[in-house]
Coordinates of C-alpha atoms and ligand atoms in Angstrom, one line a residue:
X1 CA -9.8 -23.5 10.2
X2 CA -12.1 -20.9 11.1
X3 CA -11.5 -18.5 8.0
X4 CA -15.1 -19.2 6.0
X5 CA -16.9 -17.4 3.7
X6 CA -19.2 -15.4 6.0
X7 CA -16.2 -13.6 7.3
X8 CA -14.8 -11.9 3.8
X9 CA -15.5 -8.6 3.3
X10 CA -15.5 -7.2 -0.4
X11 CA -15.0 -3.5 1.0
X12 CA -12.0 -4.4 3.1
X13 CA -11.8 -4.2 7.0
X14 CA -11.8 -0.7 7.7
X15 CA -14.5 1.0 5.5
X16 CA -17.8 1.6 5.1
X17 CA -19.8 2.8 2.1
X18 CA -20.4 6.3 2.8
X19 CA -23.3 7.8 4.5
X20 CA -22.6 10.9 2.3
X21 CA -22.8 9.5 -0.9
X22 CA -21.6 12.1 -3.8
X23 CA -23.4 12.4 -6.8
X24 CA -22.3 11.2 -10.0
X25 CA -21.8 13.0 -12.6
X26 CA -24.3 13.9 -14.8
X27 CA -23.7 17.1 -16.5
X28 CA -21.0 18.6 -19.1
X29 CA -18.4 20.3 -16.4
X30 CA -15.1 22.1 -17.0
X31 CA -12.6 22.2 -14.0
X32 CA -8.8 23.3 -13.7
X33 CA -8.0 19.9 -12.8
X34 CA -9.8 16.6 -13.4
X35 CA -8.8 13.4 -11.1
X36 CA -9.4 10.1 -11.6
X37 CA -9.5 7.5 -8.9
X38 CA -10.5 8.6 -4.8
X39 CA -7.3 6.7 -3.0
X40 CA -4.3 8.7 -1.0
X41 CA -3.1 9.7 -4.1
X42 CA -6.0 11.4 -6.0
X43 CA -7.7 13.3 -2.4
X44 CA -3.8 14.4 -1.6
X45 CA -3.3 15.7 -5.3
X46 CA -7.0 17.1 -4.8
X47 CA -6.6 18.9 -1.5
X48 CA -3.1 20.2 -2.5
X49 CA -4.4 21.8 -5.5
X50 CA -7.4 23.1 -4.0
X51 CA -5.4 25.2 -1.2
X52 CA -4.1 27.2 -4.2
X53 CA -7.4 27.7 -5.1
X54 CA -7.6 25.3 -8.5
X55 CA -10.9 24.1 -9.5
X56 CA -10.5 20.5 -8.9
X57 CA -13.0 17.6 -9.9
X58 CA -12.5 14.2 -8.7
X59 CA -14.1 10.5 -10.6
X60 CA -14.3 8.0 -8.3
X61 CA -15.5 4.6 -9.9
X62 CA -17.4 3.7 -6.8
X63 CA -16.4 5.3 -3.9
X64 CA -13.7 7.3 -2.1
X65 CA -11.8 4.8 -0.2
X66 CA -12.8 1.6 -2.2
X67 CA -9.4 1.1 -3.4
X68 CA -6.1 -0.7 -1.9
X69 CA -6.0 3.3 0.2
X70 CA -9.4 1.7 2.1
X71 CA -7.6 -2.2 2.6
X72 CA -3.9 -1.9 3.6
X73 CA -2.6 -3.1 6.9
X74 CA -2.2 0.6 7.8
X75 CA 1.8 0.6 7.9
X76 CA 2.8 3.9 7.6
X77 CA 6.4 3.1 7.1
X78 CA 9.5 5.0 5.0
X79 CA 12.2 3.2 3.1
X80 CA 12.9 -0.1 5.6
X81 CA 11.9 -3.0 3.7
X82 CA 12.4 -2.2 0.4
X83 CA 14.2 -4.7 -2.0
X84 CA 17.3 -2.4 -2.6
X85 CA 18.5 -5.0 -4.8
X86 CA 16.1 -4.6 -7.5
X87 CA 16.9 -1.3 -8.2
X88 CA 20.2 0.4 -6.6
X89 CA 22.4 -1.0 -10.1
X90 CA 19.8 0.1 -12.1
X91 CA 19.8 4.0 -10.8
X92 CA 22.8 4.2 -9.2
X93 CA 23.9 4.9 -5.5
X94 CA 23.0 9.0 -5.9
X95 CA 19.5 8.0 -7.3
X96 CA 18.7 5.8 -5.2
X97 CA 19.8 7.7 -2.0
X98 CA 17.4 10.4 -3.2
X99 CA 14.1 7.7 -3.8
X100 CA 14.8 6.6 -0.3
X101 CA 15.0 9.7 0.7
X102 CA 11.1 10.1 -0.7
X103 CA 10.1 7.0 1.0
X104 CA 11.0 8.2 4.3
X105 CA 9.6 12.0 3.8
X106 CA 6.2 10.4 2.9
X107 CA 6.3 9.5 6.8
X108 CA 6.6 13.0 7.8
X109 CA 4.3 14.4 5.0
X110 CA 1.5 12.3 6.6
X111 CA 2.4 13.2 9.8
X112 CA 1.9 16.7 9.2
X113 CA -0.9 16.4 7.5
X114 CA -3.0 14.4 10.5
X115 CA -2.7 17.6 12.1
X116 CA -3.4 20.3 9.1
X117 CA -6.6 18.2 8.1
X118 CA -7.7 17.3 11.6
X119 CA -7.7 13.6 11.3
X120 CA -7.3 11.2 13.7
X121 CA -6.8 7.4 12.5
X122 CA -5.7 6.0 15.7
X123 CA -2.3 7.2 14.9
X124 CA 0.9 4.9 16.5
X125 CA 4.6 6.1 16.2
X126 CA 5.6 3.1 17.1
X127 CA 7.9 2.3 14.2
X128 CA 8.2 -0.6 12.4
X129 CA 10.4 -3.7 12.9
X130 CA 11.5 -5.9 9.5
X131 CA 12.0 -9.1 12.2
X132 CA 13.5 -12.5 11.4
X133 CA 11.5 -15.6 12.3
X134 CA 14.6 -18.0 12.0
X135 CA 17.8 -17.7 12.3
X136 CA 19.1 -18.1 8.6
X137 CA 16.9 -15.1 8.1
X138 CA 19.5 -13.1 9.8
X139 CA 21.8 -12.6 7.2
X140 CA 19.6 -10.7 4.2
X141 CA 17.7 -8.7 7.0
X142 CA 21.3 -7.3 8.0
X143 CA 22.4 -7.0 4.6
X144 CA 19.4 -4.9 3.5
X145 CA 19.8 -2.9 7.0
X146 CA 23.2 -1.9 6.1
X147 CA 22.1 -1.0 2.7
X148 CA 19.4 0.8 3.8
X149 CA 21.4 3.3 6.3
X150 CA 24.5 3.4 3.7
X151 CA 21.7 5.1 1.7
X152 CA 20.3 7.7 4.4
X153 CA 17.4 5.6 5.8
X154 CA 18.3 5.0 10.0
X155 CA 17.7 1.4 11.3
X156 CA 18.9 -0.6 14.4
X157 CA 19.8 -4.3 14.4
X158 CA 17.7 -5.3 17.9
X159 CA 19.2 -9.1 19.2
X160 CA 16.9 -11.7 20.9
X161 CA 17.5 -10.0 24.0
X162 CA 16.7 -6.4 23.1
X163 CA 13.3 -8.0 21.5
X164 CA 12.6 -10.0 25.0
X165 CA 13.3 -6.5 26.6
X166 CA 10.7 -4.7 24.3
X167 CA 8.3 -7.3 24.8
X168 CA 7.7 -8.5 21.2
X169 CA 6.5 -11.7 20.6
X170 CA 8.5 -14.6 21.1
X171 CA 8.3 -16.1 17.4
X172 CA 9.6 -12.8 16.3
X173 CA 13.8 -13.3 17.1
X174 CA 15.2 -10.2 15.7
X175 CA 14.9 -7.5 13.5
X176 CA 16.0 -4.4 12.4
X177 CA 14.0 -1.6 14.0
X178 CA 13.4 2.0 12.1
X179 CA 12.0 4.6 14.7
X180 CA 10.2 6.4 11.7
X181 CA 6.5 6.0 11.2
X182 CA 4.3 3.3 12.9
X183 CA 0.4 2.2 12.2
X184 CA -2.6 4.0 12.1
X185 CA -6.3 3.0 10.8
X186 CA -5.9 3.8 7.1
X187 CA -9.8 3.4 6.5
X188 CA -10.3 6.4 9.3
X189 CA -7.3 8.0 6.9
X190 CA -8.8 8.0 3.8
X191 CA -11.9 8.9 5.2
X192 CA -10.6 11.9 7.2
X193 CA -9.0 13.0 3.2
X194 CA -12.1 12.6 1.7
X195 CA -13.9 14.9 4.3
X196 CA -10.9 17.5 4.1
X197 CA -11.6 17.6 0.4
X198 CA -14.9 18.0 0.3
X199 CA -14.7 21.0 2.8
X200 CA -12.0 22.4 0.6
X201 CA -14.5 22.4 -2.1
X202 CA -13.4 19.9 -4.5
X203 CA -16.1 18.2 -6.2
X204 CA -16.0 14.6 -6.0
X205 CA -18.3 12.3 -8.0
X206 CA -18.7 9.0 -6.8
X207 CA -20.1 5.5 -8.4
X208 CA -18.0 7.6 -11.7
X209 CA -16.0 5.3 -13.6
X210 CA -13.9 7.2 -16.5
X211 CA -14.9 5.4 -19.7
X212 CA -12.1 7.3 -21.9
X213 CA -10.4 10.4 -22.4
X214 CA -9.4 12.8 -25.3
X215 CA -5.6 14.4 -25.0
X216 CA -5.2 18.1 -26.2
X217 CA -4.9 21.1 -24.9
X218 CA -7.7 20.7 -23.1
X219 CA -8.2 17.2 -22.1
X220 CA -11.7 15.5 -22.8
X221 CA -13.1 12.5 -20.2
X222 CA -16.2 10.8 -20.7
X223 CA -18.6 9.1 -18.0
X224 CA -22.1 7.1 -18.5
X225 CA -24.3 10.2 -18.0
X226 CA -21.4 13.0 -18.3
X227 CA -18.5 14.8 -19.5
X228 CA -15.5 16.9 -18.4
X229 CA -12.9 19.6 -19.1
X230 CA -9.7 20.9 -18.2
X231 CA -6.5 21.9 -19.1
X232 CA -5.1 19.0 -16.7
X233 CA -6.0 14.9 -16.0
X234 CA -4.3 12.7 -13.3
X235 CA -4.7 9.6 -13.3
X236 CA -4.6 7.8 -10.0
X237 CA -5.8 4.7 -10.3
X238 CA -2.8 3.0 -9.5
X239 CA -3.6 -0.6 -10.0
X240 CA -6.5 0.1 -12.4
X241 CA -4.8 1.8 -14.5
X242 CA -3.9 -1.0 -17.6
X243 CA -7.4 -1.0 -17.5
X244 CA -7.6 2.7 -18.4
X245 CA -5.1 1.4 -21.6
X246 CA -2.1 3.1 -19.7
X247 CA 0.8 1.7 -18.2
X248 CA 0.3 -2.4 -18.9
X249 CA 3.4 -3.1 -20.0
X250 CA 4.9 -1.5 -17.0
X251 CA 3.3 -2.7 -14.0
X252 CA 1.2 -5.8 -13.1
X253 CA -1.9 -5.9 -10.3
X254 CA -1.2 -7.7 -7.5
X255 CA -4.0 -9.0 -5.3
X256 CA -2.7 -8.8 -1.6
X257 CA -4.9 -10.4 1.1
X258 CA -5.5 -9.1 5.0
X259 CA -7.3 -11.3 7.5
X260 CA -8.3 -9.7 11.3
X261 CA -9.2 -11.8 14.2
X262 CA -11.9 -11.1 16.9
X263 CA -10.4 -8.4 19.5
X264 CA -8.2 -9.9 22.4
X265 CA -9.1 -10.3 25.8
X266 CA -7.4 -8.0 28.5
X267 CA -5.9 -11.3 29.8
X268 CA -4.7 -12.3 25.8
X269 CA -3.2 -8.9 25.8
X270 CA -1.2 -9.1 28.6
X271 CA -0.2 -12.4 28.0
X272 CA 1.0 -11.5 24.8
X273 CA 3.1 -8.3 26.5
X274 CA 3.8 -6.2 22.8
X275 CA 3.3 -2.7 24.8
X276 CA 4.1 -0.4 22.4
X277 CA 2.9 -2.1 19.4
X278 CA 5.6 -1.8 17.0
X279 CA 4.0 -3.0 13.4
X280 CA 5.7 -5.9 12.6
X281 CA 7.0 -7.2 9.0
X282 CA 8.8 -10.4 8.3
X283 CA 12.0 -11.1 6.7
X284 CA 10.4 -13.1 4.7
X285 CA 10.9 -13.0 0.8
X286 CA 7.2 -12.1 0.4
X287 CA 6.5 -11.1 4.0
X288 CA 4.3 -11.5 6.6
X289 CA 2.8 -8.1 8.3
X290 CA 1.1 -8.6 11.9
X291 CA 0.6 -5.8 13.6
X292 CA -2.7 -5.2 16.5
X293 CA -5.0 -2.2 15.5
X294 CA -6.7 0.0 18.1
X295 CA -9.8 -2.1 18.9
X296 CA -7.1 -4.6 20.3
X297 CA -8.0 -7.3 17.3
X298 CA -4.6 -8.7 15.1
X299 CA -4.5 -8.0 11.5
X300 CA -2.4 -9.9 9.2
X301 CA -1.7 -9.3 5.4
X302 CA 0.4 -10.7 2.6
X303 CA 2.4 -13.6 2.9
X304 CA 0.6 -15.1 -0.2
X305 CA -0.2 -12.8 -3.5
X306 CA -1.7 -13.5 -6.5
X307 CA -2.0 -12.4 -9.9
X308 CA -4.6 -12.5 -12.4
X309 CA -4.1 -13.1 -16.0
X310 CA -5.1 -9.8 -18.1
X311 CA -3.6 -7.9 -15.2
X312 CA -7.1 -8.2 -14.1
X313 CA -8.6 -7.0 -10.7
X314 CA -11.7 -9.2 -9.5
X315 CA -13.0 -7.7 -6.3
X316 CA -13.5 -11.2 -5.1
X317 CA -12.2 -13.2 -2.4
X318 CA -9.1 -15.6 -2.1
X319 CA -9.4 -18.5 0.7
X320 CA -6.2 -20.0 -0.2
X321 CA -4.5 -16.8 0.3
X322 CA -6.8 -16.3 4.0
X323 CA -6.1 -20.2 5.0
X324 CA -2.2 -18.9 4.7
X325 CA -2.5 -16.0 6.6
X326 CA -4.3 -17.9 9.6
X327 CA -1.3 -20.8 9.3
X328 CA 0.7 -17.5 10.0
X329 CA -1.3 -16.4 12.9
X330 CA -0.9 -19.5 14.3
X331 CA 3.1 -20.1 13.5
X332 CA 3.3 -16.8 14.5
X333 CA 1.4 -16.8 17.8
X334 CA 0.4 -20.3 19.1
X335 CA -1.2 -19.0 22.5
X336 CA -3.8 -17.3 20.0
X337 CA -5.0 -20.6 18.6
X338 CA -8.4 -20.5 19.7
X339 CA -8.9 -17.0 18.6
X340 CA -11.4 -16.7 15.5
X341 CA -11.2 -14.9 12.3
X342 CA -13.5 -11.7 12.2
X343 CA -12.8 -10.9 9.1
X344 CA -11.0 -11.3 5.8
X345 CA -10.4 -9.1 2.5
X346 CA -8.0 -8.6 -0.7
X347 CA -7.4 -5.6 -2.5
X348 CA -4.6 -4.3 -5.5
X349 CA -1.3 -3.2 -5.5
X350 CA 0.8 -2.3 -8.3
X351 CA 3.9 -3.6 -8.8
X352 CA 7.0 -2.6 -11.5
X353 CA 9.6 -5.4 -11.9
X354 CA 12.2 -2.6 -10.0
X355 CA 9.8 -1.9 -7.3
X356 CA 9.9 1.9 -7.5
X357 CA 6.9 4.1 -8.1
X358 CA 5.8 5.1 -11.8
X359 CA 5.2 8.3 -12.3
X360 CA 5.2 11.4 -14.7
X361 CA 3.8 12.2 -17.6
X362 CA 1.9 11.2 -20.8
X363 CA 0.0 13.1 -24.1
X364 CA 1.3 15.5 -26.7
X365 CA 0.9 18.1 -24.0
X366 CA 2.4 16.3 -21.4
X367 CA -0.7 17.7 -19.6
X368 CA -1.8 13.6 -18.4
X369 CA -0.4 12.7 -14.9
X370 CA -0.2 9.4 -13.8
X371 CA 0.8 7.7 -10.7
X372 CA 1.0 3.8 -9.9
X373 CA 3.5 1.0 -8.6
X374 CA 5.1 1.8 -4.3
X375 CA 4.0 -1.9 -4.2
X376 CA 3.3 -2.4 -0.6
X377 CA 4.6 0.9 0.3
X378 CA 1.5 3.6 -0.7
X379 CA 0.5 4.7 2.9
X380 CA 3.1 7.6 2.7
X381 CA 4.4 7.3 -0.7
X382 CA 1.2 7.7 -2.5
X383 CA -0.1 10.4 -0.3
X384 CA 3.3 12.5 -0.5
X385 CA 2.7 12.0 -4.6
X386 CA -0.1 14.3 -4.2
X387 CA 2.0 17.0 -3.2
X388 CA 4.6 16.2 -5.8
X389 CA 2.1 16.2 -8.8
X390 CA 0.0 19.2 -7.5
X391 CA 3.5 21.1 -7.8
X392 CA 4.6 19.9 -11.1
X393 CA 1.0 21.5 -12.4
X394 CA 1.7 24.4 -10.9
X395 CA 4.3 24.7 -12.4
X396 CA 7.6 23.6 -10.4
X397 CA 9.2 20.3 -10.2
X398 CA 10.0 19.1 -7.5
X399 CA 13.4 17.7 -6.6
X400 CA 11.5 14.6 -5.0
X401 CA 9.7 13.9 -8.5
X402 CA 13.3 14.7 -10.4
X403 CA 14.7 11.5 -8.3
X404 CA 11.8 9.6 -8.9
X405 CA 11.8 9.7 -12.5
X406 CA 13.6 6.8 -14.2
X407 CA 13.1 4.1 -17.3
X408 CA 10.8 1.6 -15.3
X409 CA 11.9 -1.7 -16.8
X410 CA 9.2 -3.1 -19.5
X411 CA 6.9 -6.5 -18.8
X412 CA 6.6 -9.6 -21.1
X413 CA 3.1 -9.5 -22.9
X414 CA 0.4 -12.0 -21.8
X415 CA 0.8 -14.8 -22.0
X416 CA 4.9 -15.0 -20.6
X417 CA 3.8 -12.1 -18.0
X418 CA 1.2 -14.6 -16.3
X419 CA 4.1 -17.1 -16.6
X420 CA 7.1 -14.7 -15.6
X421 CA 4.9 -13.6 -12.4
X422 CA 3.8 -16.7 -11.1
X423 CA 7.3 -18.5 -11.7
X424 CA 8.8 -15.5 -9.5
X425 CA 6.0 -15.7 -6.8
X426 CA 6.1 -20.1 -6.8
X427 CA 9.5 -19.8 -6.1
X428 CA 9.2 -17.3 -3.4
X429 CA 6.3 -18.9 -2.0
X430 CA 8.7 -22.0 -1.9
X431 CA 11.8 -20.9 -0.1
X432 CA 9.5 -19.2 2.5
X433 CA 7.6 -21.8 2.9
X434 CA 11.0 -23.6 3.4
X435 CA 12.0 -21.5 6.1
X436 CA 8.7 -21.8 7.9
X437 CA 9.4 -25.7 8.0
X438 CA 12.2 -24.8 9.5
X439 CA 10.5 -22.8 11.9
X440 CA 7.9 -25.3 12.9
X441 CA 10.2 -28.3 13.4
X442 CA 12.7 -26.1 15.9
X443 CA 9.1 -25.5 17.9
X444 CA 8.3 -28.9 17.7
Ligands
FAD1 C1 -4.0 -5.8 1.7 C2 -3.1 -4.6 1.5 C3 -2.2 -4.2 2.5 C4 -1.3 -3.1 2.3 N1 -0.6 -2.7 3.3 C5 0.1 -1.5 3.2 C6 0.7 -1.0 4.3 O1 0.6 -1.5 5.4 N2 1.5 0.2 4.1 C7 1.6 0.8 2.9 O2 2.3 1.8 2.8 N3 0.9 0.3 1.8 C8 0.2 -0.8 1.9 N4 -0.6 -1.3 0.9 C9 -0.5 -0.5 -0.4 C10 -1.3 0.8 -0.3 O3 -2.6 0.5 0.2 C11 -1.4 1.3 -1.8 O4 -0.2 1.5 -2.3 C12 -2.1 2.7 -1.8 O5 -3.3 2.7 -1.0 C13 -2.4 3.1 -3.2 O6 -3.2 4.3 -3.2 P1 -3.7 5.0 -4.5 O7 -4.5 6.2 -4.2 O8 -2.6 5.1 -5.5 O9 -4.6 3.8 -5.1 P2 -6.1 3.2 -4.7 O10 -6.3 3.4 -3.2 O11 -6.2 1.8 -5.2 O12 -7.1 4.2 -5.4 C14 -7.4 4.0 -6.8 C15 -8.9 4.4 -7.0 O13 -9.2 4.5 -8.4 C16 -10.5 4.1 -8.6 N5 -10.7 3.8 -10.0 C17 -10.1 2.8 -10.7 N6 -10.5 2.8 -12.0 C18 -11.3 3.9 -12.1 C19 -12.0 4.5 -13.2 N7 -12.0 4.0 -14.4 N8 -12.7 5.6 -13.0 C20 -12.8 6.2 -11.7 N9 -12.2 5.7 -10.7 C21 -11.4 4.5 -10.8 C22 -10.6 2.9 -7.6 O14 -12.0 2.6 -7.3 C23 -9.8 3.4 -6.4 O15 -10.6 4.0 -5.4 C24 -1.4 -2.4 1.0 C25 -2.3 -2.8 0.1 C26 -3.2 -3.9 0.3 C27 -4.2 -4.2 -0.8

């Protein structure tokens, strides 16, 4: 195993702390709009608010970036994937064409705004492929394709020969392909928002945590050393925010881990064919994601999450989660044995037991945004929120945050939610585990 300790990384692969540091804040300030919590979802909300000219102040806790926004596998993918299951009954088929609807228009939304911000993050349209690693993965994978186009979101099924043809790795059979979206670097992402926002003027503080916060009319946060104003919060903290008091009994933390190898050799890379890159997911029930990044190394995530009792969020690291994601890399691609381990991190996702985001509205006012859950999905989703929300403030709600807005189911209290989860996960963790057997004994 060559996964040790002096490859983890407690910023993630892809960030940096900031030569720029912001200051924290230290004053009493008033604002149109305070934000809480630097990700996609706060610097969208913060630059969409800020073209209209609103005053906006952003907290971050430590810096812009730090969050899962500076960690993800950098899938920039719309609604293929998603466990329809979990939530078509529950909203209905007109509902749910709508949310899918929103997953795939985050896609565009980040598109366009690559170009309106002037941010380039390595950018790949490649699409994405959901693919199959054995064959008795073939039969959900189709049935969520079909589910997935029935409600507006274009796939196509590609067979073992139409994989060979694009060049796809050989352990990857076949899959169902969506043309939308593809990978980019989402560390140069976030960091390209951050910059946008701070040439738009909006004031972020950075190593600001938010202690607490008064409703009212005029909302009320507190800091260490400051205070703040303003006839608006948002909270987007996603994964952080039961920790902020808000939201615990709807959606759990969920650490999900990433490891990146050392970069390939021109002779690994054409050995291992793959021209246009498509980001790869598993069928999996918790899946794999391999996908190669623009400095030609492999990055891997998932496959094995965790969750902390408390709905807690330790920024620390997890070997058993790394040791599983390198027994991927090498079930996955067994020409790449001898290729080391660069690097390995975790970050947070939050996750509602019907998979959809949580959003809307809290306070006497209704005057306290929040925005959490998209799961594995926040690359587009998250930053398209921004829009969303900065539009409901303004005034006018969207028909994309109409769609969205649902009864989120409700979570056992500790400690039947620490059991509920890790039941659920165990027993994914077995049947995939099951179906890699499978897979290593067909190689054998
Ligand atoms: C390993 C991994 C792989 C993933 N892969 C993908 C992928 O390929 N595609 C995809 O679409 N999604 C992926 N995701 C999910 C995606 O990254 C998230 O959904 C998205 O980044 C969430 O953005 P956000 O802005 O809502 O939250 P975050 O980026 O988590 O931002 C929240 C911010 O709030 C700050 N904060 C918290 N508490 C406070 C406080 N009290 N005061 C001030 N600030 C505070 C935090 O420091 C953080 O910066 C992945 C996530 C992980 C961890």
């Amino acid at each position: 195993m060559s996964v040790t300790l002096d490859t983890y990384r407690p910023l993630g692969g892809w960030v940096e702390k900031p030569d720029n540091p912001q200051p924290q804040l230290e004053a009493e300030v008033c604002a149109d709009v305070i934000i809480v919590g630097a990700g996609f979802a706060g610097l969208s909300t913060a630059l969409e608010l800020a073209a209209h000219g609103a005053k906006v102040i952003v907290l971050e806790r430590e810096f812009a970036g730090f969050g899962a926004s500076g960690r993800n596998a950098g899938y920039l993918a719309g609604a293929l994937g998603l466990e329809f299951d979990l939530f078509l009954k529950r909203v209905g088929r007109e509902q749910a064409k709508k949310i899918v609807g929103f997953y795939d228009e985050g896609v565009a939304y980040v598109e366009r705004k690559f170009g309106e911000y002037g941010i380039d993050c390595d950018y790949n349209a490649s699409g994405i492929i959901r693919a199959g690693v054995h064959p008795s993965q073939e039969g959900k994978l189709r049935e969520g394709m079909k589910t997935g186009i029935e409600l507006g979101s274009p796939a196509q099924f590609l067979d073992q020969a139409e994989m060979r043809a694009r060049g796809i790795p050989p352990a990857f059979l076949f899959g169902a392909y969506a043309q939308r979206g593809g990978t980019l670097d989402p560390g140069k992402y976030v960091m390209g928002l951050r910059r946008a926002a701070l040439q738009a003027g909006v004031r972020v503080y950075e190593n600001t945590a938010l202690l607490s916060y008064a409703e009212g009319e005029i909302v009320k946060v507190q800091t260490a050393r400051g205070s703040a104003s303003a006839p608006f919060l948002v909270l987007a903290t996603n994964a952080y925010t039961p920790q902020l008091g808000l939201l615990g009994g709807k959606v759990v933390p969920l650490r999900v881990s990433a490891i990146e190898t050392e970069p390939l050799s021109e002779a690994q890379l054409a050995a291992l064919g793959w021209p246009r890159r498509e980001g790869i997911v598993t069928a999996h029930w918790t899946m794999e994601s391999h996908r190669l990044t623009a400095r030609n190394t492999l990055v891997l995530t998932t496959k094995r999450l965790h969750y902390v009792y408390g709905s807690q969020t330790p920024n620390v690291p997890d070997n058993a989660a790394y040791r599983e994601l390198e027994v991927a890399l090498h079930d996955r691609f067994p020409t790449l044995r001898d290729l080391a381990i660069r690097s390995c991190w975790s970050g947070y996702v939050s996750l509602a037991f019907d998979a959809l985001p949580v959003v809307g509205e809290t306070g006497a006012q209704r005057n306290v945004f929040y925005t959490a859950g998209c799961s594995g999905h926040g690359v587009g989703t998250q930053s398209l929120m921004g829009h969303l929300l900065a539009e409901r403030i303004r005034g006018t709600e969207h028909p994309l945050l109409s769609a969205l807005r649902h009864k989120t189911p409700s979570m056992l209290p500790e400690p039947l939610r620490w059991c509920a989860v890790n039941s659920a996960l165990g027993m994914t963790n077995m049947l995939d585990g099951r179906v890699n057997r499978k897979v290593r004994a067909a190689a054998r």
